[in-house]
XYZ file of C-alpha atoms in Angstrom:
631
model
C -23.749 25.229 -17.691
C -21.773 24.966 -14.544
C -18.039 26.005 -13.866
C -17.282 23.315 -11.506
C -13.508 23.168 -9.701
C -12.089 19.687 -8.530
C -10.250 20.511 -5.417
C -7.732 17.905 -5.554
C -5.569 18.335 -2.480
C -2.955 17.032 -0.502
C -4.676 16.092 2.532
C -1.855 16.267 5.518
C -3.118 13.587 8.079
C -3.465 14.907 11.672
C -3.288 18.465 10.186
C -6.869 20.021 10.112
C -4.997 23.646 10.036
C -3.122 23.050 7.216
C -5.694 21.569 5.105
C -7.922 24.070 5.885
C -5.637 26.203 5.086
C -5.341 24.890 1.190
C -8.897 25.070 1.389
C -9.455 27.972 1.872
C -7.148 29.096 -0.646
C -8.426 26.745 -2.959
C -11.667 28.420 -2.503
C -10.498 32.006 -2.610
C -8.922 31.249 -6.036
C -11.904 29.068 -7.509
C -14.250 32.500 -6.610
C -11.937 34.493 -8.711
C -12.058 32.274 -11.694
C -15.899 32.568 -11.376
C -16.088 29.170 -10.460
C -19.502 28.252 -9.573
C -18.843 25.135 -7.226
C -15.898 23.700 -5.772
C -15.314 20.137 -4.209
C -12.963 18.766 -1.726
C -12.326 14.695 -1.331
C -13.393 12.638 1.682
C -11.845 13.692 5.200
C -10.389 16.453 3.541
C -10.277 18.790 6.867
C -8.925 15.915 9.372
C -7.493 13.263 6.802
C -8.386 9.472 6.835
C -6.093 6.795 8.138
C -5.214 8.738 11.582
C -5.552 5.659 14.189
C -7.077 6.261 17.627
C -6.467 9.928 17.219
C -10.440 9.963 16.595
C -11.229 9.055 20.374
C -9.755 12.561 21.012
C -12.748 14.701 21.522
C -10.283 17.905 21.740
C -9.147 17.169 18.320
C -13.096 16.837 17.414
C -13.776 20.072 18.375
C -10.984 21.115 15.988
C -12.118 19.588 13.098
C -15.731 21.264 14.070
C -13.853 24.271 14.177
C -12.112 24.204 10.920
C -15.540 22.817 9.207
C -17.365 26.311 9.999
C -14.438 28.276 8.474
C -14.733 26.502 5.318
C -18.816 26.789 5.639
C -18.174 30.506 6.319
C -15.962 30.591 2.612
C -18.757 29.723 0.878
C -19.785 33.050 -0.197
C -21.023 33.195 -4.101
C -20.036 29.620 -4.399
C -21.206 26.229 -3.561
C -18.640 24.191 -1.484
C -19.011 20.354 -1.182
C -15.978 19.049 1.365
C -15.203 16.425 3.873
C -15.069 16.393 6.867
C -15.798 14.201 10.731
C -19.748 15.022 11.536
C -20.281 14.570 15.424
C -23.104 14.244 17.615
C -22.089 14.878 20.958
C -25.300 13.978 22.444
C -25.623 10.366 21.059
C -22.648 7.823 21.153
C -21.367 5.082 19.024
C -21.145 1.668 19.765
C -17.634 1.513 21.420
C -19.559 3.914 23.666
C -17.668 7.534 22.269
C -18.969 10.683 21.231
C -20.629 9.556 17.937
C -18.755 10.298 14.493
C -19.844 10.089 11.119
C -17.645 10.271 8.023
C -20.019 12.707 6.514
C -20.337 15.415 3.006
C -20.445 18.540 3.858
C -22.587 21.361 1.345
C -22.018 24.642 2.076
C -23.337 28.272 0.131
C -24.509 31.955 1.108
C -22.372 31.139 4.264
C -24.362 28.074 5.602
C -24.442 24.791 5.462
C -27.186 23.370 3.910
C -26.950 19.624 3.382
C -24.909 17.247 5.492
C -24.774 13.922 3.716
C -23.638 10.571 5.817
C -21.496 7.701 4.632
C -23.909 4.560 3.979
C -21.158 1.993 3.544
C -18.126 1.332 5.675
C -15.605 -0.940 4.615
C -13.501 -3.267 6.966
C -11.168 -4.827 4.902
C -7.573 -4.161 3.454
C -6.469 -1.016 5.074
C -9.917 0.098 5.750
C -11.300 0.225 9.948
C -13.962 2.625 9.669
C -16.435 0.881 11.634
C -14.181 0.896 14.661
C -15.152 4.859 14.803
C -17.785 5.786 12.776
C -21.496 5.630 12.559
C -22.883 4.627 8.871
C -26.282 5.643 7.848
C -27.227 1.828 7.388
C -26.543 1.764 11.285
C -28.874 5.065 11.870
C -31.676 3.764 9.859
C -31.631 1.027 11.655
C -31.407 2.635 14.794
C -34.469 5.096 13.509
C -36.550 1.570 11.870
C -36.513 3.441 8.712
C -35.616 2.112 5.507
C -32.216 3.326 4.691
C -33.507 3.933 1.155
C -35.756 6.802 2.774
C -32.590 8.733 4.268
C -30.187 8.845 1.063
C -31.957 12.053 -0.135
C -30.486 14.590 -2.858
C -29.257 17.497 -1.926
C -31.096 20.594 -3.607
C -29.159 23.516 -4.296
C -29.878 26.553 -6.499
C -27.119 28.512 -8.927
C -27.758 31.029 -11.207
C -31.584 31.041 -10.687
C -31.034 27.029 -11.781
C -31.910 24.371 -8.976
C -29.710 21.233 -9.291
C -30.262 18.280 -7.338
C -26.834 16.656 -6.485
C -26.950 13.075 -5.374
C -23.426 13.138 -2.881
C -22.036 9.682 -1.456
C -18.835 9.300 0.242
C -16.266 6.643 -1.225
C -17.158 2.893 -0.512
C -20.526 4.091 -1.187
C -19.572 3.578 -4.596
C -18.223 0.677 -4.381
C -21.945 -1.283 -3.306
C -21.456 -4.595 -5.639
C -20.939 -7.002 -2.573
C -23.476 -4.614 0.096
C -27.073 -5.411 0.197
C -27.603 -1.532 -0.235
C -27.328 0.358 -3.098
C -26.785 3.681 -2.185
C -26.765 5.386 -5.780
C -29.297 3.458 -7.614
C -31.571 5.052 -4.223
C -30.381 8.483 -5.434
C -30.873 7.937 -8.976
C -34.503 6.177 -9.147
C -36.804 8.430 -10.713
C -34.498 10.734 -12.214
C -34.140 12.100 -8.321
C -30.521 13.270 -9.069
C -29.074 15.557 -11.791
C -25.429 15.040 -10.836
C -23.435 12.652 -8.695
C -20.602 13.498 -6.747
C -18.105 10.773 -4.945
C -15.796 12.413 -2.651
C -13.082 10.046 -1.603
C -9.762 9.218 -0.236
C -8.568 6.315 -1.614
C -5.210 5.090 -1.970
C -3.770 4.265 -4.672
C -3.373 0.821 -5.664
C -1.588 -0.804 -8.841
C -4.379 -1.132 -11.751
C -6.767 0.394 -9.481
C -8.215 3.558 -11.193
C -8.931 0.880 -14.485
C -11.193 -0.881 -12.586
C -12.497 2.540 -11.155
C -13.057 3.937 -14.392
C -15.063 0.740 -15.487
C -17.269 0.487 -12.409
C -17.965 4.467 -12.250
C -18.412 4.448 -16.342
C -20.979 2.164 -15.624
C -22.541 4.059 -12.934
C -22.949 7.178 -14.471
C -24.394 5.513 -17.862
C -27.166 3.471 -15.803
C -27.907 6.669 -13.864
C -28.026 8.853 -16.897
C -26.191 11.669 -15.875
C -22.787 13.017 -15.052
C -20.234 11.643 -12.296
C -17.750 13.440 -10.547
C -14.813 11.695 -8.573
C -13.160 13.861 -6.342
C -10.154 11.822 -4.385
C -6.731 13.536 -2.718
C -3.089 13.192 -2.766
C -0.824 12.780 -0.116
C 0.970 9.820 1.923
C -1.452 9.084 5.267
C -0.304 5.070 7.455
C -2.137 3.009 9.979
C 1.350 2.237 11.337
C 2.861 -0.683 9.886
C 1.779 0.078 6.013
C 2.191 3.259 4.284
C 0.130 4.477 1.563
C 0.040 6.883 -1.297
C -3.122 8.903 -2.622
C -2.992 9.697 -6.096
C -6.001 11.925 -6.466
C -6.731 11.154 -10.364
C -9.656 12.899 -10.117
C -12.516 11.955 -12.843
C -15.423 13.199 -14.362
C -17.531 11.320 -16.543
C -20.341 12.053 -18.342
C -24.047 10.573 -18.787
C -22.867 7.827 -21.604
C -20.072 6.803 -19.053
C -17.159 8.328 -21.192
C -14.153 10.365 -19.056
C -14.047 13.604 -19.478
C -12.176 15.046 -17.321
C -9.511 13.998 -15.327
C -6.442 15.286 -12.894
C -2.533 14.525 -13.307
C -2.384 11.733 -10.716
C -0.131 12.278 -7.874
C -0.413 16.044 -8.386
C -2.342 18.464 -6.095
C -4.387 20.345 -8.464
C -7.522 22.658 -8.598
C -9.261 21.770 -11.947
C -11.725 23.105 -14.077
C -14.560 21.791 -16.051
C -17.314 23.524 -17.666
C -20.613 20.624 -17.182
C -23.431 21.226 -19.080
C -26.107 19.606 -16.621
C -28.933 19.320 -18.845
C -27.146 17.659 -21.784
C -25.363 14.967 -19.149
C -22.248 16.370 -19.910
C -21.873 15.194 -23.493
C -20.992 18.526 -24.793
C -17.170 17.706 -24.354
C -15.173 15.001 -25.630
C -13.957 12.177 -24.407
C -10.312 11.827 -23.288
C -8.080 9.076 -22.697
C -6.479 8.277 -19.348
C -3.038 6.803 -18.679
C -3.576 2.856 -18.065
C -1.947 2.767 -13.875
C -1.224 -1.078 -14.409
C 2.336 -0.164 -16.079
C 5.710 0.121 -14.547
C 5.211 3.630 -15.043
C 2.490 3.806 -12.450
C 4.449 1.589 -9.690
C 7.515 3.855 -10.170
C 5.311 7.044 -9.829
C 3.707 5.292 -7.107
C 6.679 4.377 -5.114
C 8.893 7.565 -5.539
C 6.423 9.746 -4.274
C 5.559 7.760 -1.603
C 9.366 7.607 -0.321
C 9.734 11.452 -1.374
C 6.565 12.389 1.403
C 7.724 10.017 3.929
C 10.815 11.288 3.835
C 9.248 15.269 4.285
C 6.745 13.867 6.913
C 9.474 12.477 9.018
C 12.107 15.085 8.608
C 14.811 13.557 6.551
C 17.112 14.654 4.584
C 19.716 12.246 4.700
C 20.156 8.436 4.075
C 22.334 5.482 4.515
C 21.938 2.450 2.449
C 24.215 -0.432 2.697
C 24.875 -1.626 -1.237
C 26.443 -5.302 -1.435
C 26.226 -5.446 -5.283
C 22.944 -7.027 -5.339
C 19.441 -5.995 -7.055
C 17.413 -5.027 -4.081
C 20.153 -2.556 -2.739
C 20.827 -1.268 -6.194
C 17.522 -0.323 -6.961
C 17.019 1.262 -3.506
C 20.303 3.220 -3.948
C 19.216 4.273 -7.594
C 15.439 4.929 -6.201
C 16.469 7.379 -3.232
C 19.090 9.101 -5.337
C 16.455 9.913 -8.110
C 14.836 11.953 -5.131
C 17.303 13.499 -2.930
C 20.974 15.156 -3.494
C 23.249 12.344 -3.837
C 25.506 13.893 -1.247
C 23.320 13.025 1.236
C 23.094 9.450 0.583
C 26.203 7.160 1.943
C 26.539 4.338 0.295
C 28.224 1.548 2.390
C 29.432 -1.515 1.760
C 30.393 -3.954 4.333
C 31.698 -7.375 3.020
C 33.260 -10.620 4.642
C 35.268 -13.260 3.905
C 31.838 -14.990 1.812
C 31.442 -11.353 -0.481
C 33.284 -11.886 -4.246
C 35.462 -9.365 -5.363
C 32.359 -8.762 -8.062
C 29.927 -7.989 -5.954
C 32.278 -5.740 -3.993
C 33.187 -3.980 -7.366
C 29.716 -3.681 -8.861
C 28.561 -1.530 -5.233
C 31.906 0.343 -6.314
C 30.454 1.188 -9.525
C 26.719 2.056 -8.648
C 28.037 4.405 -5.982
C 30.179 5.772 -9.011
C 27.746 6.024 -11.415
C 25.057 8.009 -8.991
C 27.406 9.847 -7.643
C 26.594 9.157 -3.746
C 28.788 9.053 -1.126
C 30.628 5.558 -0.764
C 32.404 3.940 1.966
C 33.882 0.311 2.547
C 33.577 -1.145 6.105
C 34.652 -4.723 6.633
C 32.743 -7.007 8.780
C 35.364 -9.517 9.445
C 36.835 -8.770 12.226
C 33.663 -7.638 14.258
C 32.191 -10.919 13.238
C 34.900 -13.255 14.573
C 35.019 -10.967 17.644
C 31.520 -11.509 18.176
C 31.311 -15.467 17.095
C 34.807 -16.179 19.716
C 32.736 -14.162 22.739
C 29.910 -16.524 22.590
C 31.888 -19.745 21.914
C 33.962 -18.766 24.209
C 32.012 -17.767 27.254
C 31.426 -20.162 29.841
C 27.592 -20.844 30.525
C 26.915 -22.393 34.277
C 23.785 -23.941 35.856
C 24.337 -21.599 39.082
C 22.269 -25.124 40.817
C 24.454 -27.517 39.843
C 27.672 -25.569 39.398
C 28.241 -27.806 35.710
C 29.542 -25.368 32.975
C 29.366 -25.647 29.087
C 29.665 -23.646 26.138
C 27.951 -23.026 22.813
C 28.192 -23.703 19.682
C 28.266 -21.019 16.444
C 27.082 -23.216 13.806
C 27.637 -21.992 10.204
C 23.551 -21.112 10.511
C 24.283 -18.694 13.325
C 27.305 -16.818 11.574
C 24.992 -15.997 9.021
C 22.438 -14.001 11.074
C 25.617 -12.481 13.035
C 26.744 -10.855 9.959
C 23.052 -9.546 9.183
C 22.861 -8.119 12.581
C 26.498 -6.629 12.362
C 25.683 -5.097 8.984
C 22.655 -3.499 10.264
C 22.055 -2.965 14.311
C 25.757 -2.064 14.768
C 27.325 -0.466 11.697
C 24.115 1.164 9.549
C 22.602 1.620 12.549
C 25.575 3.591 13.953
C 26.590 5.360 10.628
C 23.018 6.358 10.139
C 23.677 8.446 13.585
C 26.797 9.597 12.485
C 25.718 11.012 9.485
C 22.478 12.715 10.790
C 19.843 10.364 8.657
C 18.167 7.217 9.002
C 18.650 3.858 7.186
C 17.178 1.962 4.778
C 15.450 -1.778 4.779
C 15.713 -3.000 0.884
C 13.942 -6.408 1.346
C 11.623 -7.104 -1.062
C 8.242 -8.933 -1.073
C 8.881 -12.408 -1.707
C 11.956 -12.139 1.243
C 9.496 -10.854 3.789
C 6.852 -13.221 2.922
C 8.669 -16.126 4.170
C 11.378 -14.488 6.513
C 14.434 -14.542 4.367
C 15.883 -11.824 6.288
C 18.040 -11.400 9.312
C 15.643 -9.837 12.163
C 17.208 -6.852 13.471
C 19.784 -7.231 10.684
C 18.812 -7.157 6.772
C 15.060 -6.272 7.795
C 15.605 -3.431 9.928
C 15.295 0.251 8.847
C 12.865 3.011 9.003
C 11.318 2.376 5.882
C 10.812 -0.672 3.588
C 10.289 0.234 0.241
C 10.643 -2.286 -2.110
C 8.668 -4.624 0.509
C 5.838 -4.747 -1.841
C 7.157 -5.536 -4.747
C 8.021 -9.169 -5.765
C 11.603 -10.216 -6.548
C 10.444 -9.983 -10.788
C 9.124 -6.673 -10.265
C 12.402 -5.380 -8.734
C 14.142 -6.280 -12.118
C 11.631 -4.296 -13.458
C 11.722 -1.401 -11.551
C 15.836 -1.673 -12.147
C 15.462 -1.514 -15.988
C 12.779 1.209 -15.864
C 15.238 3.198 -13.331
C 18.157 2.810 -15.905
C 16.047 3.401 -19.013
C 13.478 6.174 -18.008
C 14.552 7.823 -15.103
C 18.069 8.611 -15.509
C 18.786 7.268 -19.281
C 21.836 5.903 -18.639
C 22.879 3.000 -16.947
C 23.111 3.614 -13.517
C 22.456 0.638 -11.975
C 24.890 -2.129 -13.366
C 23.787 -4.705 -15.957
C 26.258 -7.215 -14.095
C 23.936 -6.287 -11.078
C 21.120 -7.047 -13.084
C 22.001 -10.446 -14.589
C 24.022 -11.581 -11.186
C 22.231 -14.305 -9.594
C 20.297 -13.235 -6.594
C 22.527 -14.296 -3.296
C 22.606 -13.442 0.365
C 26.583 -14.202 0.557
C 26.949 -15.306 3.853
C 29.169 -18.551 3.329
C 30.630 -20.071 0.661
C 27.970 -22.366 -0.476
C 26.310 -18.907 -1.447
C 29.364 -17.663 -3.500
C 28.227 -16.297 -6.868
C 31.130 -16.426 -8.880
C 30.244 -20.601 -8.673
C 26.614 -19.063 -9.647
C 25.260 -20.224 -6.006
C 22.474 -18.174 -4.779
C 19.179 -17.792 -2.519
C 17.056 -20.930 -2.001
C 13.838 -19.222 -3.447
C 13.002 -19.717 -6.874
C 11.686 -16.468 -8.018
C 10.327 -17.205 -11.374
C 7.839 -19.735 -9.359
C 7.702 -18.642 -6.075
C 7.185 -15.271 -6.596
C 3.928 -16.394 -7.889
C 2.834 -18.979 -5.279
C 3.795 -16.485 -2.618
C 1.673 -14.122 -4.019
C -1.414 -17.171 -3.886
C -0.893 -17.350 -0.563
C -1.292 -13.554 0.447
C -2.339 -11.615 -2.357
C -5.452 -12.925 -3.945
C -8.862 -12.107 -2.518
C -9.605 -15.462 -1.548
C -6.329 -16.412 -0.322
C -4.949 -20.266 -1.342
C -3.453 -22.571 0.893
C -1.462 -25.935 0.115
C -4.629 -27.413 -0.422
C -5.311 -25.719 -3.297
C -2.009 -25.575 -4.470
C -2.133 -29.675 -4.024
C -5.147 -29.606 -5.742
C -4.544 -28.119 -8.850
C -1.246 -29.361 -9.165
C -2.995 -32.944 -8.708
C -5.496 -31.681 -12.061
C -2.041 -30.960 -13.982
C 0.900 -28.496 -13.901
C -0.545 -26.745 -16.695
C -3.664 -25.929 -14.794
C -1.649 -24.921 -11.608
C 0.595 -22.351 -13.821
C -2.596 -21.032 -14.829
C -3.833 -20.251 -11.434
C -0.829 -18.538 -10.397
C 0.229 -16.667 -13.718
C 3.674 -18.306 -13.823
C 5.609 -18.994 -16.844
C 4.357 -22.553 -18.505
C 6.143 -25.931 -18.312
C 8.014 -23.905 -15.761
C 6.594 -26.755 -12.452
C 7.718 -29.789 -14.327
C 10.798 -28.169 -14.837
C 11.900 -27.446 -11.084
C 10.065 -30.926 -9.729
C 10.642 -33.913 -11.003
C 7.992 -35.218 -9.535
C 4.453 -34.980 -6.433
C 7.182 -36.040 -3.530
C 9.594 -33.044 -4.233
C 6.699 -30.574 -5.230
C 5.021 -31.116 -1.672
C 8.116 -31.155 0.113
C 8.811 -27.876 -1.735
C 5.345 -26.713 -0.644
C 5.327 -27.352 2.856
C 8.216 -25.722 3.310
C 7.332 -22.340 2.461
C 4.276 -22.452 4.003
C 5.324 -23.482 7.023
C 7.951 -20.511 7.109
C 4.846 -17.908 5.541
C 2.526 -19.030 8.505
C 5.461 -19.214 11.263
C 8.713 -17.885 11.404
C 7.748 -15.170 8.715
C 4.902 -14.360 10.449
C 7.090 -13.564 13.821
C 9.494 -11.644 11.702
C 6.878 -9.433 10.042
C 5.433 -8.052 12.764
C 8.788 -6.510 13.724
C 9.527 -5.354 10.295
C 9.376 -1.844 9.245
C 6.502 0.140 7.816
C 5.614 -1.170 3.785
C 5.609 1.037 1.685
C 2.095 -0.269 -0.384
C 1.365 -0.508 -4.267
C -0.467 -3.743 -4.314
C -3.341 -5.117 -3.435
C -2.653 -6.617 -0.103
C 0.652 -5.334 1.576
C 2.297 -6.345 4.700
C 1.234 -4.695 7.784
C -2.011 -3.450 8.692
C -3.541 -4.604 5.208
C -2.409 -8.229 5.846
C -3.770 -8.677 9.135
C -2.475 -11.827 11.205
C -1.434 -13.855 14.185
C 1.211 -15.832 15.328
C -0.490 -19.283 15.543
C 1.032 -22.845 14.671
C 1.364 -24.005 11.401
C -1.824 -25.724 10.195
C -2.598 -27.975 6.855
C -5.772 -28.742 6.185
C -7.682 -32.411 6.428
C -7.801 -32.607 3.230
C -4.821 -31.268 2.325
C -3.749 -34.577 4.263
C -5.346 -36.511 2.069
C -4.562 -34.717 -1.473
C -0.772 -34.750 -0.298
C -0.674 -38.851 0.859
C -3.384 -40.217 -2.116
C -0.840 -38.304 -4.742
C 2.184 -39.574 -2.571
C 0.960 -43.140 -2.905
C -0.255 -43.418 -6.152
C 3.352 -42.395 -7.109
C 4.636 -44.977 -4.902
C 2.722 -47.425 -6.752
């Protein structure tokens, strides 16, 4: 029987002191409870997602440094961490010192196992072959099978030797790799326990699909599992992303049972009885992380660490009466002191007199600071100085003006909203402020650049427009049991306000069509092997009923909003030409995402700013469906 602790901590990115630090505290208080092991996650010492900061070989040294003080801790217990392994006489193939993600097992003092990450992934958020050197590349390097290097690692406790079979992460993730790292540690009965250390972010429904693919694991293998991953908030720039630890052990018939509070740095016990797999305790159920639960959890801690990690105390959030603000508004004063949140609403001529009492009321019912700042003025200020101003041809001496078209007012409002009066108020008032676009907005650019989709932090930006709704509801029902957030806000249709032919009151709102497009949007970016119109053509072309099935939209809904193939592919093309152009160009300004899904904006959704393209047989789908209408 071992006393084994899960060191589930907040790994601080860039911070090797301070997670040593924990460590060693960790440690010091796992030796006390007679603990007789104690593991870290993956990268626990330097953190994960830290850029180019890796081609700093001063920061190396550090991280070296900070390794041998936790190798040093190990006194009367065994210590499995993570941690950067470098070889400073060999170098990588960018030409660098070489690095290896690497699993560190420490006792008596010493270290007495180093264990190298087999499998790097290079998708989603993931990079790690830009900097690190996997085993598959050293066996290669050595012409040895790889099978021959992924040995246990033996290690004796209590007169008792255990051989524990450690991979890092994506090593347990091998369904797609021609390598399987833990069926090599397994064969034979080589291993008595294996241990994943990871950092892994979390991701909405992720940790179900964990549990079934570890379950699995350990009841092929025939002996326990333990999943050690860490908490915290770590970027790559454009995308932020949360680590929810959740923690798992499961035994030899695959059941959970252990686990720790997600989202909750915690040093957990569990008493694993080796030679019985484990199956001396129970099994427990876990929370399902699919549920609107999970994305609130998800998202409030994420703002709450960004907000420590940056410094801020204080926001600004410019309400106009609308969901996306609302929620925002409801989501930031569920974290900080609503007195240092300024509400601020800014209408024109276009805003209703309900929109402009319904920001009156959330601001009221959160009890946030509120302001009203009109835009009118500045705005016909700033549309009379262009159409007024004289533009010459200094070659010709021939002068002419411009035009503000009713198109261009609208983005001057944005931008006055935002670069000139949030922008300045946010100075004023010693805080930043916020972007409240959503997903479906960002994916094809219905925002204002440098007006509705600036900020210093986008958090809603992964969420579709129907998840908003639901994060508004959950907000008013489970966070603050009241109504906060106004039903009237709720059931208002969704609307920019920028001219009268967006006025609500008349029930006039935005051009997307979120209980269909929030789906085909998500086609486009979200699923693994991403659609274009030419799968879209062509299982609308098989029936509607087949294409609502694809996308998960509601049924009968297609026939509903097209009467027919011609308005359905003009419909079509337009949004994809804005998701592959003008979005595109607007993106890659946008503030950092805040992520929950399984492909966000940013680094995770990786692209360029090329023409828009269709497909050749797109072409033909879209003009043999066109024709045979015709006929």
């Amino acid at each position: 029987m071992l006393k084994i602790a899960l060191g589930q901590i907040e790994v601080i990115p860039g911070r090797p002191d301070l997670n040593t630090g924990r460590m060693l505290s960790m440690i010091a208080e796992a030796r006390k409870e007679q603990a007789d092991m104690i593991i870290f996650p993956e990268m626990s010492i330097p953190g994960y997602l830290l850029g180019d900061i890796w081609e700093q070989q001063a920061y190396l040294r550090d991280c070296e440094a900070f390794g041998r003080e936790v190798i040093s801790a190990a006194q009367h217990i065994c210590v499995i961490f993570g941690n950067v392994a470098i070889n400073w006489e060999k170098r990588g193939d960018d030409g660098r010192v070489r690095k290896h993600n690497a699993c560190f097992i420490a006792q008596n003092g010493r270290l007495i196992g180093t264990r190298i990450k087999t499998l790097h992934p290079n998708y989603r958020e993931f990079d790690d072959t830009r900097h690190f050197f996997s085993l598959r590349k050293l066996a290669l390097e050595r012409k040895q099978d790889i099978e021959t290097l992924l040995e246990p690692v033996k290690v004796i406790i209590k007169g008792e030797e255990y051989n524990l079979g450690c991979i890092i992460c994506e090593d347990g993730w091998n369904d797609d790799y021609s390598v399987d790292p833990i069926a090599a540690l397994t064969a034979d009965g080589r291993s008595d326990l294996l241990i994943n250390i990871s950092s892994s972010p979390f991701t909405l429904g992720k940790n179900n699909k964990r549990n079934r693919v570890f379950s699995k694991q350990a009841q092929e293998a025939g002996i326990p599992l333990i999943y050690v991953n860490n908490t915290g908030l770590q970027n790559n720039g454009k995308t932020v992303y949360t680590f929810d630890g959740f923690s798992t052990v499961y035994n030899s018939n695959g059941q959970i049972i252990a686990y720790c509070q997600p989202f909750t740095e915690k040093l957990e016990y569990i008493q694993l009885d080796i030679a019985a797999g484990g199956q001396s305790l129970g099994p427990v159920n876990v929370p399902d992380d699919f549920t609107i639960d999970s994305l609130h959890q998800c998202i409030s801690y994420g703002v709450k660490k960004f907000l420590q990690a940056i410094n801020m105390n204080k926001v600004v959030i410019g309400v106009s009466g609308g969901i996306d603000s609302a929620v925002c508004a409801a989501l930031y004063a569920s974290i900080l002191n609503p007195a240092d949140i300024l509400l601020v609403n800014m209408p024109s001529r276009f805003n209703s007199q309900t929109t402009k009492d319904l920001s009156y009321q959330l601001a009221q019912n959160l009890g946030c600071l509120y302001t009203v700042m009109p835009i009118e003025q500045s705005v016909e200020h700033t549309a009379a100085q262009i159409s007024d101003a004289r533009i010459t041809d200094l070659s010709s001496g021939r002068q002419n003006k411009l035009a503000v078209s009713s198109f261009v007012l609208e983005n001057i409002q944005a931008r006055d909203r935002s670069s000139r009066l949030l922008a300045g108020i946010a100075a004023a008032f010693g805080g930043g402020f916020t972007c409240n676009a959503n997903k479906s907005e960002l994916t094809v650019g219905y925002s204002t650049l440098y007006g509705d989709q600036a900020g210093f932090l986008a958090a809603l930006a992964d969420l579709w427009k129907h998840q908003v709704y639901q994060l508004a509801q959950y907000l008013n029902t489970s966070i603050f049991r009241r109504e906060v957030i106004p039903q009237a806000t709720i059931d208002l249709v969704p609307s920019a306000e920028l001219s009268f032919d967006q006025s609500v009151d008349e029930g006039k709102g935005d051009p997307i069509m979120y209980a269909y497009h929030d789906y085909l949007y998500r086609a486009f970016m979200e699923y693994w092997n991403r659609t274009t119109p030419e799968d879209i053509l062509a299982w609308y072309s098989q029936g509607s009923e087949l294409l609502e099935q694809k996308l998960g939209c509601a049924p009968g809904l297609v026939d509903k909003l097209f009467p027919g193939p011609r308005q359905f592919v003009e419909d079509l093309e337009r949004w994809w030409r804005l998701y592959t152009g003008m979005g595109v160009a607007k993106r890659i300004q946008a503030p950092p995402v805040l992520a929950v899904s399984r492909r966000a904006y940013g680094f995770d959704h990786r692209e360029a700013q090329n023409s828009v393209y269709f497909t050749q047989e797109y072409i033909k789908l879209k003009n043999r469906l066109l024709s045979e209408t015709l006929g």
